[in-house]
Amino acid sequence: MIYLREFNLPNEKTDYNVILYEQRTVFKSFYPFNLFPQKEFDTMKLDSINIFYGGNGSGKSTLLNVIAEKLDADRKQKFDKGEFFQKYVELCDYDMAREKPESIKIVTSDDVFDYLFDIRSLNSRVDRKRDELFDEYMNHKYNGKTDMFDYETLKKTVDSRKKTMSKYVRERLINNNIVEQSNGESALMYFENEIKENSIYILDEPENSLSAESQMKLVKFIEESVRFFNCQFIISTHSPFLLSMHDAKIFDLDAVPVTTKKWTELSNVKAYYEFFKEHESEF
């Protein structure tokens, strides 16, 4: 599904004029001005899955944040815009292929890390609860009283004598222990919970915290969200798994001018290919 059809950055002349005017002031940094004219890049014609690829400092995360701000996307994390960021966003424009979708959301690595931290904190409380239940089980099994008028104590005593420790504890944790997963599995679950139908999603390096297997599952989930649930994605990544997504439009921000490429033409992917080719006999 295509909602956002085209996005335009300030052209080189506009970019230059803003910097020329502002040089009269005390400012020394004009970020994000003067970043993309050097790449001869000011217009993006978008598809259902769009990927910004490039090394550190290539501007891929900046682009995501510019688009997110211009589209007034929902975000969980506060974003430090800098002195000129809002002025830059005001000079951008875009064209929608249809009405804005139900939701536009940006998801950053920090969002995922915060979620994983919350899960870890919750699980630490669950671990303490588990230890308490171990002690409770042993106490009721060997020291429990059978007071007919104290139903809760009686039930615990009976349960402890009928069941194994693991079953006793597991039944009492069933509503508390929401995660028995690795960080990668939990991160994947985060994306599966966040991504709904009829929406634009702007994802900043979603492969962080994901194993290779989880990245492949995320690829399938994104492709199905486009195909069956009317979603559009704008993603920054250098993961070969995400870059290989079917029909993804890839903007190589390391190239001058910025061009669209097949994933197999990208230097990062070629490095992986050459490495595995060199060690092919070991598999």
PDB file of N, CA and C in Angstrom, residues 84-168:
ATOM      1  N   PHE A  84      18.013  24.150  14.122  1.00  0.00           N
ATOM      2  CA  PHE A  84      17.512  24.393  12.776  1.00  0.00           C
ATOM      3  C   PHE A  84      16.626  23.267  12.237  1.00  0.00           C
ATOM      4  N   PHE A  85      16.403  22.273  13.057  1.00  0.00           N
ATOM      5  CA  PHE A  85      15.662  21.117  12.562  1.00  0.00           C
ATOM      6  C   PHE A  85      14.242  21.493  12.127  1.00  0.00           C
ATOM      7  N   GLN A  86      13.540  22.246  12.954  1.00  0.00           N
ATOM      8  CA  GLN A  86      12.157  22.603  12.636  1.00  0.00           C
ATOM      9  C   GLN A  86      12.081  23.478  11.389  1.00  0.00           C
ATOM     10  N   LYS A  87      13.037  24.384  11.243  1.00  0.00           N
ATOM     11  CA  LYS A  87      13.066  25.220  10.039  1.00  0.00           C
ATOM     12  C   LYS A  87      13.248  24.349   8.796  1.00  0.00           C
ATOM     13  N   TYR A  88      14.120  23.348   8.916  1.00  0.00           N
ATOM     14  CA  TYR A  88      14.358  22.437   7.792  1.00  0.00           C
ATOM     15  C   TYR A  88      13.090  21.675   7.437  1.00  0.00           C
ATOM     16  N   VAL A  89      12.411  21.162   8.466  1.00  0.00           N
ATOM     17  CA  VAL A  89      11.174  20.406   8.244  1.00  0.00           C
ATOM     18  C   VAL A  89      10.119  21.270   7.562  1.00  0.00           C
ATOM     19  N   GLU A  90      10.030  22.524   7.969  1.00  0.00           N
ATOM     20  CA  GLU A  90       9.043  23.433   7.362  1.00  0.00           C
ATOM     21  C   GLU A  90       9.283  23.617   5.871  1.00  0.00           C
ATOM     22  N   LEU A  91      10.526  23.516   5.430  1.00  0.00           N
ATOM     23  CA  LEU A  91      10.865  23.703   4.019  1.00  0.00           C
ATOM     24  C   LEU A  91      10.663  22.434   3.183  1.00  0.00           C
ATOM     25  N   CYS A  92      10.391  21.309   3.860  1.00  0.00           N
ATOM     26  CA  CYS A  92      10.103  20.063   3.150  1.00  0.00           C
ATOM     27  C   CYS A  92       8.637  20.051   2.716  1.00  0.00           C
ATOM     28  N   ASP A  93       8.350  19.249   1.711  1.00  0.00           N
ATOM     29  CA  ASP A  93       6.945  19.028   1.352  1.00  0.00           C
ATOM     30  C   ASP A  93       6.770  17.600   0.867  1.00  0.00           C
ATOM     31  N   TYR A  94       5.523  17.192   0.749  1.00  0.00           N
ATOM     32  CA  TYR A  94       5.253  15.795   0.377  1.00  0.00           C
ATOM     33  C   TYR A  94       3.935  15.705  -0.374  1.00  0.00           C
ATOM     34  N   ASP A  95       3.739  14.564  -0.999  1.00  0.00           N
ATOM     35  CA  ASP A  95       2.520  14.314  -1.767  1.00  0.00           C
ATOM     36  C   ASP A  95       1.968  12.954  -1.348  1.00  0.00           C
ATOM     37  N   MET A  96       0.706  12.943  -0.953  1.00  0.00           N
ATOM     38  CA  MET A  96       0.058  11.692  -0.563  1.00  0.00           C
ATOM     39  C   MET A  96      -0.692  11.112  -1.753  1.00  0.00           C
ATOM     40  N   ALA A  97      -0.620   9.801  -1.910  1.00  0.00           N
ATOM     41  CA  ALA A  97      -1.344   9.122  -2.985  1.00  0.00           C
ATOM     42  C   ALA A  97      -2.812   8.957  -2.639  1.00  0.00           C
ATOM     43  N   ARG A  98      -3.122   9.041  -1.356  1.00  0.00           N
ATOM     44  CA  ARG A  98      -4.494   8.906  -0.861  1.00  0.00           C
ATOM     45  C   ARG A  98      -4.559   9.635   0.476  1.00  0.00           C
ATOM     46  N   GLU A  99      -5.688   9.595   1.132  1.00  0.00           N
ATOM     47  CA  GLU A  99      -5.799  10.258   2.421  1.00  0.00           C
ATOM     48  C   GLU A  99      -4.808   9.653   3.416  1.00  0.00           C
ATOM     49  N   LYS A 100      -4.429  10.463   4.394  1.00  0.00           N
ATOM     50  CA  LYS A 100      -3.515   9.962   5.413  1.00  0.00           C
ATOM     51  C   LYS A 100      -4.102   8.720   6.070  1.00  0.00           C
ATOM     52  N   PRO A 101      -3.255   7.758   6.413  1.00  0.00           N
ATOM     53  CA  PRO A 101      -3.752   6.523   7.011  1.00  0.00           C
ATOM     54  C   PRO A 101      -4.230   6.723   8.451  1.00  0.00           C
ATOM     55  N   GLU A 102      -4.754   5.657   9.028  1.00  0.00           N
ATOM     56  CA  GLU A 102      -5.264   5.724  10.391  1.00  0.00           C
ATOM     57  C   GLU A 102      -4.174   6.111  11.382  1.00  0.00           C
ATOM     58  N   SER A 103      -2.961   5.668  11.115  1.00  0.00           N
ATOM     59  CA  SER A 103      -1.875   5.924  12.053  1.00  0.00           C
ATOM     60  C   SER A 103      -0.559   6.103  11.296  1.00  0.00           C
ATOM     61  N   ILE A 104       0.289   7.011  11.795  1.00  0.00           N
ATOM     62  CA  ILE A 104       1.658   7.165  11.320  1.00  0.00           C
ATOM     63  C   ILE A 104       2.538   7.120  12.563  1.00  0.00           C
ATOM     64  N   LYS A 105       3.485   6.212  12.592  1.00  0.00           N
ATOM     65  CA  LYS A 105       4.258   5.998  13.816  1.00  0.00           C
ATOM     66  C   LYS A 105       5.723   5.771  13.479  1.00  0.00           C
ATOM     67  N   ILE A 106       6.592   6.365  14.302  1.00  0.00           N
ATOM     68  CA  ILE A 106       8.016   6.090  14.190  1.00  0.00           C
ATOM     69  C   ILE A 106       8.444   5.226  15.372  1.00  0.00           C
ATOM     70  N   VAL A 107       9.217   4.186  15.083  1.00  0.00           N
ATOM     71  CA  VAL A 107       9.728   3.284  16.115  1.00  0.00           C
ATOM     72  C   VAL A 107      11.250   3.294  16.034  1.00  0.00           C
ATOM     73  N   THR A 108      11.910   3.660  17.123  1.00  0.00           N
ATOM     74  CA  THR A 108      13.365   3.740  17.155  1.00  0.00           C
ATOM     75  C   THR A 108      13.950   2.596  17.981  1.00  0.00           C
ATOM     76  N   SER A 109      15.254   2.443  17.887  1.00  0.00           N
ATOM     77  CA  SER A 109      15.932   1.433  18.692  1.00  0.00           C
ATOM     78  C   SER A 109      15.728   1.687  20.178  1.00  0.00           C
ATOM     79  N   ASP A 110      15.694   2.964  20.564  1.00  0.00           N
ATOM     80  CA  ASP A 110      15.493   3.290  21.976  1.00  0.00           C
ATOM     81  C   ASP A 110      14.136   2.807  22.473  1.00  0.00           C
ATOM     82  N   ASP A 111      13.121   2.869  21.611  1.00  0.00           N
ATOM     83  CA  ASP A 111      11.795   2.361  21.999  1.00  0.00           C
ATOM     84  C   ASP A 111      11.874   0.884  22.336  1.00  0.00           C
ATOM     85  N   VAL A 112      12.576   0.138  21.486  1.00  0.00           N
ATOM     86  CA  VAL A 112      12.694  -1.312  21.691  1.00  0.00           C
ATOM     87  C   VAL A 112      13.509  -1.600  22.941  1.00  0.00           C
ATOM     88  N   PHE A 113      14.631  -0.870  23.127  1.00  0.00           N
ATOM     89  CA  PHE A 113      15.473  -1.090  24.304  1.00  0.00           C
ATOM     90  C   PHE A 113      14.699  -0.792  25.592  1.00  0.00           C
ATOM     91  N   ASP A 114      13.895   0.273  25.587  1.00  0.00           N
ATOM     92  CA  ASP A 114      13.091   0.592  26.768  1.00  0.00           C
ATOM     93  C   ASP A 114      12.097  -0.523  27.066  1.00  0.00           C
ATOM     94  N   TYR A 115      11.504  -1.065  26.011  1.00  0.00           N
ATOM     95  CA  TYR A 115      10.568  -2.180  26.181  1.00  0.00           C
ATOM     96  C   TYR A 115      11.281  -3.388  26.786  1.00  0.00           C
ATOM     97  N   LEU A 116      12.469  -3.706  26.266  1.00  0.00           N
ATOM     98  CA  LEU A 116      13.231  -4.840  26.791  1.00  0.00           C
ATOM     99  C   LEU A 116      13.636  -4.605  28.242  1.00  0.00           C
ATOM    100  N   PHE A 117      13.963  -3.350  28.572  1.00  0.00           N
ATOM    101  CA  PHE A 117      14.321  -3.020  29.944  1.00  0.00           C
ATOM    102  C   PHE A 117      13.120  -3.209  30.863  1.00  0.00           C
ATOM    103  N   ASP A 118      11.941  -2.777  30.396  1.00  0.00           N
ATOM    104  CA  ASP A 118      10.722  -2.960  31.191  1.00  0.00           C
ATOM    105  C   ASP A 118      10.437  -4.440  31.414  1.00  0.00           C
ATOM    106  N   ILE A 119      10.625  -5.238  30.359  1.00  0.00           N
ATOM    107  CA  ILE A 119      10.409  -6.679  30.476  1.00  0.00           C
ATOM    108  C   ILE A 119      11.380  -7.281  31.485  1.00  0.00           C
ATOM    109  N   ARG A 120      12.641  -6.848  31.404  1.00  0.00           N
ATOM    110  CA  ARG A 120      13.656  -7.378  32.311  1.00  0.00           C
ATOM    111  C   ARG A 120      13.322  -7.003  33.756  1.00  0.00           C
ATOM    112  N   SER A 121      12.861  -5.763  33.964  1.00  0.00           N
ATOM    113  CA  SER A 121      12.491  -5.332  35.308  1.00  0.00           C
ATOM    114  C   SER A 121      11.315  -6.147  35.834  1.00  0.00           C
ATOM    115  N   LEU A 122      10.334  -6.356  34.951  1.00  0.00           N
ATOM    116  CA  LEU A 122       9.168  -7.149  35.355  1.00  0.00           C
ATOM    117  C   LEU A 122       9.581  -8.572  35.693  1.00  0.00           C
ATOM    118  N   ASN A 123      10.444  -9.135  34.857  1.00  0.00           N
ATOM    119  CA  ASN A 123      10.874 -10.508  35.093  1.00  0.00           C
ATOM    120  C   ASN A 123      11.687 -10.651  36.378  1.00  0.00           C
ATOM    121  N   SER A 124      12.416  -9.592  36.737  1.00  0.00           N
ATOM    122  CA  SER A 124      13.172  -9.670  37.986  1.00  0.00           C
ATOM    123  C   SER A 124      12.219  -9.760  39.166  1.00  0.00           C
ATOM    124  N   ARG A 125      11.069  -9.053  39.053  1.00  0.00           N
ATOM    125  CA  ARG A 125      10.066  -9.168  40.111  1.00  0.00           C
ATOM    126  C   ARG A 125       9.433 -10.550  40.095  1.00  0.00           C
ATOM    127  N   VAL A 126       9.244 -11.094  38.884  1.00  0.00           N
ATOM    128  CA  VAL A 126       8.703 -12.441  38.761  1.00  0.00           C
ATOM    129  C   VAL A 126       9.658 -13.460  39.366  1.00  0.00           C
ATOM    130  N   ASP A 127      10.965 -13.254  39.132  1.00  0.00           N
ATOM    131  CA  ASP A 127      11.959 -14.166  39.701  1.00  0.00           C
ATOM    132  C   ASP A 127      11.888 -14.168  41.224  1.00  0.00           C
ATOM    133  N   ARG A 128      11.708 -12.967  41.809  1.00  0.00           N
ATOM    134  CA  ARG A 128      11.573 -12.901  43.266  1.00  0.00           C
ATOM    135  C   ARG A 128      10.315 -13.628  43.723  1.00  0.00           C
ATOM    136  N   LYS A 129       9.232 -13.447  42.948  1.00  0.00           N
ATOM    137  CA  LYS A 129       7.987 -14.132  43.270  1.00  0.00           C
ATOM    138  C   LYS A 129       8.173 -15.641  43.167  1.00  0.00           C
ATOM    139  N   ARG A 130       8.929 -16.093  42.170  1.00  0.00           N
ATOM    140  CA  ARG A 130       9.172 -17.522  41.999  1.00  0.00           C
ATOM    141  C   ARG A 130       9.899 -18.095  43.217  1.00  0.00           C
ATOM    142  N   ASP A 131      10.913 -17.358  43.712  1.00  0.00           N
ATOM    143  CA  ASP A 131      11.656 -17.810  44.887  1.00  0.00           C
ATOM    144  C   ASP A 131      10.746 -17.901  46.107  1.00  0.00           C
ATOM    145  N   GLU A 132       9.856 -16.925  46.222  1.00  0.00           N
ATOM    146  CA  GLU A 132       8.914 -16.948  47.349  1.00  0.00           C
ATOM    147  C   GLU A 132       7.986 -18.165  47.263  1.00  0.00           C
ATOM    148  N   LEU A 133       7.579 -18.515  46.033  1.00  0.00           N
ATOM    149  CA  LEU A 133       6.693 -19.666  45.848  1.00  0.00           C
ATOM    150  C   LEU A 133       7.414 -20.981  46.121  1.00  0.00           C
ATOM    151  N   PHE A 134       8.713 -21.037  45.810  1.00  0.00           N
ATOM    152  CA  PHE A 134       9.490 -22.232  46.152  1.00  0.00           C
ATOM    153  C   PHE A 134       9.447 -22.467  47.665  1.00  0.00           C
ATOM    154  N   ASP A 135       9.695 -21.378  48.423  1.00  0.00           N
ATOM    155  CA  ASP A 135       9.673 -21.483  49.885  1.00  0.00           C
ATOM    156  C   ASP A 135       8.269 -21.845  50.379  1.00  0.00           C
ATOM    157  N   GLU A 136       7.262 -21.218  49.744  1.00  0.00           N
ATOM    158  CA  GLU A 136       5.876 -21.498  50.133  1.00  0.00           C
ATOM    159  C   GLU A 136       5.533 -22.965  49.919  1.00  0.00           C
ATOM    160  N   TYR A 137       5.958 -23.500  48.790  1.00  0.00           N
ATOM    161  CA  TYR A 137       5.684 -24.904  48.473  1.00  0.00           C
ATOM    162  C   TYR A 137       6.291 -25.830  49.530  1.00  0.00           C
ATOM    163  N   MET A 138       7.569 -25.606  49.847  1.00  0.00           N
ATOM    164  CA  MET A 138       8.247 -26.468  50.809  1.00  0.00           C
ATOM    165  C   MET A 138       7.612 -26.355  52.183  1.00  0.00           C
ATOM    166  N   ASN A 139       7.221 -25.156  52.563  1.00  0.00           N
ATOM    167  CA  ASN A 139       6.611 -24.944  53.869  1.00  0.00           C
ATOM    168  C   ASN A 139       5.279 -25.677  53.990  1.00  0.00           C
ATOM    169  N   HIS A 140       4.449 -25.563  52.930  1.00  0.00           N
ATOM    170  CA  HIS A 140       3.141 -26.210  52.979  1.00  0.00           C
ATOM    171  C   HIS A 140       3.250 -27.722  52.816  1.00  0.00           C
ATOM    172  N   LYS A 141       4.223 -28.158  52.059  1.00  0.00           N
ATOM    173  CA  LYS A 141       4.351 -29.600  51.816  1.00  0.00           C
ATOM    174  C   LYS A 141       4.759 -30.351  53.083  1.00  0.00           C
ATOM    175  N   TYR A 142       5.679 -29.738  53.847  1.00  0.00           N
ATOM    176  CA  TYR A 142       6.235 -30.461  54.992  1.00  0.00           C
ATOM    177  C   TYR A 142       5.787 -29.907  56.346  1.00  0.00           C
ATOM    178  N   ASN A 143       5.297 -28.650  56.353  1.00  0.00           N
ATOM    179  CA  ASN A 143       4.889 -28.065  57.632  1.00  0.00           C
ATOM    180  C   ASN A 143       3.459 -27.564  57.614  1.00  0.00           C
ATOM    181  N   GLY A 144       2.779 -27.762  56.486  1.00  0.00           N
ATOM    182  CA  GLY A 144       1.439 -27.211  56.326  1.00  0.00           C
ATOM    183  C   GLY A 144       0.430 -27.777  57.305  1.00  0.00           C
ATOM    184  N   LYS A 145      -0.476 -26.883  57.768  1.00  0.00           N
ATOM    185  CA  LYS A 145      -1.541 -27.296  58.671  1.00  0.00           C
ATOM    186  C   LYS A 145      -2.809 -27.569  57.864  1.00  0.00           C
ATOM    187  N   THR A 146      -3.637 -28.402  58.380  1.00  0.00           N
ATOM    188  CA  THR A 146      -4.884 -28.743  57.684  1.00  0.00           C
ATOM    189  C   THR A 146      -6.073 -28.176  58.438  1.00  0.00           C
ATOM    190  N   ASP A 147      -6.032 -26.877  58.670  1.00  0.00           N
ATOM    191  CA  ASP A 147      -7.132 -26.180  59.350  1.00  0.00           C
ATOM    192  C   ASP A 147      -8.306 -26.063  58.388  1.00  0.00           C
ATOM    193  N   MET A 148      -9.416 -26.723  58.693  1.00  0.00           N
ATOM    194  CA  MET A 148     -10.570 -26.768  57.799  1.00  0.00           C
ATOM    195  C   MET A 148     -11.229 -25.400  57.627  1.00  0.00           C
ATOM    196  N   PHE A 149     -10.927 -24.465  58.514  1.00  0.00           N
ATOM    197  CA  PHE A 149     -11.580 -23.151  58.450  1.00  0.00           C
ATOM    198  C   PHE A 149     -10.717 -22.113  57.720  1.00  0.00           C
ATOM    199  N   ASP A 150      -9.495 -22.490  57.399  1.00  0.00           N
ATOM    200  CA  ASP A 150      -8.614 -21.601  56.636  1.00  0.00           C
ATOM    201  C   ASP A 150      -8.462 -22.200  55.244  1.00  0.00           C
ATOM    202  N   TYR A 151      -9.405 -21.857  54.367  1.00  0.00           N
ATOM    203  CA  TYR A 151      -9.484 -22.510  53.061  1.00  0.00           C
ATOM    204  C   TYR A 151      -8.232 -22.277  52.220  1.00  0.00           C
ATOM    205  N   GLU A 152      -7.730 -21.042  52.170  1.00  0.00           N
ATOM    206  CA  GLU A 152      -6.579 -20.732  51.320  1.00  0.00           C
ATOM    207  C   GLU A 152      -5.342 -21.507  51.746  1.00  0.00           C
ATOM    208  N   THR A 153      -5.105 -21.555  53.062  1.00  0.00           N
ATOM    209  CA  THR A 153      -3.952 -22.307  53.560  1.00  0.00           C
ATOM    210  C   THR A 153      -4.120 -23.792  53.299  1.00  0.00           C
ATOM    211  N   LEU A 154      -5.328 -24.276  53.518  1.00  0.00           N
ATOM    212  CA  LEU A 154      -5.614 -25.695  53.277  1.00  0.00           C
ATOM    213  C   LEU A 154      -5.391 -26.048  51.811  1.00  0.00           C
ATOM    214  N   LYS A 155      -5.862 -25.179  50.911  1.00  0.00           N
ATOM    215  CA  LYS A 155      -5.712 -25.439  49.478  1.00  0.00           C
ATOM    216  C   LYS A 155      -4.230 -25.513  49.096  1.00  0.00           C
ATOM    217  N   LYS A 156      -3.420 -24.585  49.619  1.00  0.00           N
ATOM    218  CA  LYS A 156      -1.993 -24.596  49.319  1.00  0.00           C
ATOM    219  C   LYS A 156      -1.324 -25.862  49.856  1.00  0.00           C
ATOM    220  N   THR A 157      -1.732 -26.284  51.032  1.00  0.00           N
ATOM    221  CA  THR A 157      -1.168 -27.504  51.611  1.00  0.00           C
ATOM    222  C   THR A 157      -1.517 -28.718  50.766  1.00  0.00           C
ATOM    223  N   VAL A 158      -2.794 -28.814  50.374  1.00  0.00           N
ATOM    224  CA  VAL A 158      -3.225 -29.940  49.549  1.00  0.00           C
ATOM    225  C   VAL A 158      -2.508 -29.925  48.205  1.00  0.00           C
ATOM    226  N   ASP A 159      -2.440 -28.747  47.589  1.00  0.00           N
ATOM    227  CA  ASP A 159      -1.764 -28.629  46.285  1.00  0.00           C
ATOM    228  C   ASP A 159      -0.301 -29.039  46.382  1.00  0.00           C
ATOM    229  N   SER A 160       0.379 -28.593  47.423  1.00  0.00           N
ATOM    230  CA  SER A 160       1.799 -28.890  47.569  1.00  0.00           C
ATOM    231  C   SER A 160       2.041 -30.386  47.732  1.00  0.00           C
ATOM    232  N   ARG A 161       1.077 -31.098  48.297  1.00  0.00           N
ATOM    233  CA  ARG A 161       1.246 -32.525  48.521  1.00  0.00           C
ATOM    234  C   ARG A 161       0.789 -33.361  47.318  1.00  0.00           C
ATOM    235  N   LYS A 162       0.021 -32.736  46.422  1.00  0.00           N
ATOM    236  CA  LYS A 162      -0.459 -33.445  45.229  1.00  0.00           C
ATOM    237  C   LYS A 162       0.407 -33.173  43.997  1.00  0.00           C
ATOM    238  N   LYS A 163       1.064 -32.029  43.993  1.00  0.00           N
ATOM    239  CA  LYS A 163       1.736 -31.588  42.768  1.00  0.00           C
ATOM    240  C   LYS A 163       3.236 -31.479  42.972  1.00  0.00           C
ATOM    241  N   THR A 164       3.943 -31.508  41.839  1.00  0.00           N
ATOM    242  CA  THR A 164       5.375 -31.256  41.884  1.00  0.00           C
ATOM    243  C   THR A 164       5.604 -29.773  42.163  1.00  0.00           C
ATOM    244  N   MET A 165       6.818 -29.468  42.602  1.00  0.00           N
ATOM    245  CA  MET A 165       7.148 -28.067  42.874  1.00  0.00           C
ATOM    246  C   MET A 165       6.996 -27.211  41.619  1.00  0.00           C
ATOM    247  N   SER A 166       7.476 -27.722  40.471  1.00  0.00           N
ATOM    248  CA  SER A 166       7.438 -26.928  39.246  1.00  0.00           C
ATOM    249  C   SER A 166       5.996 -26.626  38.837  1.00  0.00           C
ATOM    250  N   LYS A 167       5.110 -27.608  38.957  1.00  0.00           N
ATOM    251  CA  LYS A 167       3.709 -27.381  38.587  1.00  0.00           C
ATOM    252  C   LYS A 167       3.044 -26.415  39.548  1.00  0.00           C
ATOM    253  N   TYR A 168       3.320 -26.552  40.822  1.00  0.00           N
ATOM    254  CA  TYR A 168       2.757 -25.672  41.848  1.00  0.00           C
ATOM    255  C   TYR A 168       3.152 -24.216  41.570  1.00  0.00           C
TER     256      TYR A 168
END
